[in-house]
XYZ file of C-alpha atoms in Angstrom:
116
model
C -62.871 103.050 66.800
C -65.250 106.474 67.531
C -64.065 108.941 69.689
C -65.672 111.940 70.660
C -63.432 115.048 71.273
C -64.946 117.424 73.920
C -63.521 120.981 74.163
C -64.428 124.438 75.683
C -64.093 123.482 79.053
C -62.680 126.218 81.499
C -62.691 128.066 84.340
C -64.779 130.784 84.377
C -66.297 133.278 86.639
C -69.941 133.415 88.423
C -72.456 134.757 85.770
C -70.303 134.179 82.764
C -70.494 132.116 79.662
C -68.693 128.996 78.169
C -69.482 126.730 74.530
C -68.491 123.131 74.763
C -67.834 121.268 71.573
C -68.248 117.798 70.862
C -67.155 116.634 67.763
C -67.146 112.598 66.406
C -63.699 111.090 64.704
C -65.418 109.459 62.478
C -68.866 109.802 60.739
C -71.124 107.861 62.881
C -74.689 106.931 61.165
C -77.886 106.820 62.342
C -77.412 108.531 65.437
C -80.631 108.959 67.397
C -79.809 111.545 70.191
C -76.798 113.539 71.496
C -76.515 114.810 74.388
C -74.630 116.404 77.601
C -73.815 115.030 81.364
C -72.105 116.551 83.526
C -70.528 114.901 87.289
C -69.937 116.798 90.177
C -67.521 115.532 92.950
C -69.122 113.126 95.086
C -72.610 113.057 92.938
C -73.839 110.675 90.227
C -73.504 112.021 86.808
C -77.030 113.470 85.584
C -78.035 114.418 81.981
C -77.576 117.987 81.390
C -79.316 118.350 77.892
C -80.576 116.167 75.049
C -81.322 116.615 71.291
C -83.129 114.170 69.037
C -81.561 114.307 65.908
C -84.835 113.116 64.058
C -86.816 116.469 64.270
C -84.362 118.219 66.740
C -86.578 118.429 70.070
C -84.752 118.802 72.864
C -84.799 118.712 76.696
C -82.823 119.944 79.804
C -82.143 119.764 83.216
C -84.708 121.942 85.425
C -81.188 123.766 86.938
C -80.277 124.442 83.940
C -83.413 125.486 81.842
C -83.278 129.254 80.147
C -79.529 128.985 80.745
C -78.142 126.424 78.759
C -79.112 125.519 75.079
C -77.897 122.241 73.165
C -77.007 122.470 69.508
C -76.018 120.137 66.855
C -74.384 119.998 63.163
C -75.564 117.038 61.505
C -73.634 116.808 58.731
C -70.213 117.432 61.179
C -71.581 115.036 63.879
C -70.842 117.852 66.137
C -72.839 118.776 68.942
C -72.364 121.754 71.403
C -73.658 123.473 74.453
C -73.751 127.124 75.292
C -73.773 127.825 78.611
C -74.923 131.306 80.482
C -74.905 132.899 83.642
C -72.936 130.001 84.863
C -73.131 129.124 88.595
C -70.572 127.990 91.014
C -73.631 124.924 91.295
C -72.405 124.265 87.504
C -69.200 123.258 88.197
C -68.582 119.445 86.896
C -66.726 117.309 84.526
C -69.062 117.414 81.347
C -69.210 114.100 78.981
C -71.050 114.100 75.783
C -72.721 110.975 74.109
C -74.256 110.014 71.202
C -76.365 107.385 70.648
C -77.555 105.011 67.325
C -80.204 101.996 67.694
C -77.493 100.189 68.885
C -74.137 101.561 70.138
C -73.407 104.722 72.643
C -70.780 106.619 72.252
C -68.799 108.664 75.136
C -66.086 111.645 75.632
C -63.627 111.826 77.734
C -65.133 114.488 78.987
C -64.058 118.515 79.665
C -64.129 120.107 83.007
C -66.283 123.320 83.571
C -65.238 125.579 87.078
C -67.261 128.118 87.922
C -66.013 130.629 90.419
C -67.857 132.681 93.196
């Protein structure tokens, strides 16, 4: 069965900068987009960031647009997100996905902390 392995997760300080990693166990085909969502305590999870993997457009949350920027390696299944001038606001468990015609695929996710 797929897994996807988050890492990078942390605790980090107002302002600073963190890369989360998301790589597949297995060589998954035809996947159509990847992408990043985080949950906050007490809040639905929300998507973060998405790539489509068939021209490589992507799109982002409006809190996090200019800060954040979503990355993939095709050939690794891998997909990542840098993160900058992190705010407390930022603070969540993030879960990546992937997704073919027909199957999603989740993390386990990787919790981000962002400190005042």
């Amino acid at each position: 069965q797929v897994q996807l392995v988050e890492s990078g997760g942390g605790l980090v300080q107002a302002g600073g900068s963190l890369r989360l990693s998301c790589a597949a166990s297995e060589i998954i085909f035809t996947i159509n987009t990847m992408a990043w969502y985080r949950q906050a305590p007490g809040k639905q999870r929300e998507l973060v960031a998405r790539i489509i993997t068939d021209g490589g457009s992507t799109n982002y949350a409006d809190s996090v647009k200019g800060r954040f920027t979503i990355s993939r390696d095709g050939a690794k299944n891998t997909v990542y997100l840098q993160m900058n001038r992190l705010k407390p606001e930022d603070t969540a468990i993030y879960y990546c996905n992937m997704q073919t015609r027909l199957l999603g695929y989740w993390g386990q996710g990787t919790q981000v902390t962002v400190s005042s």
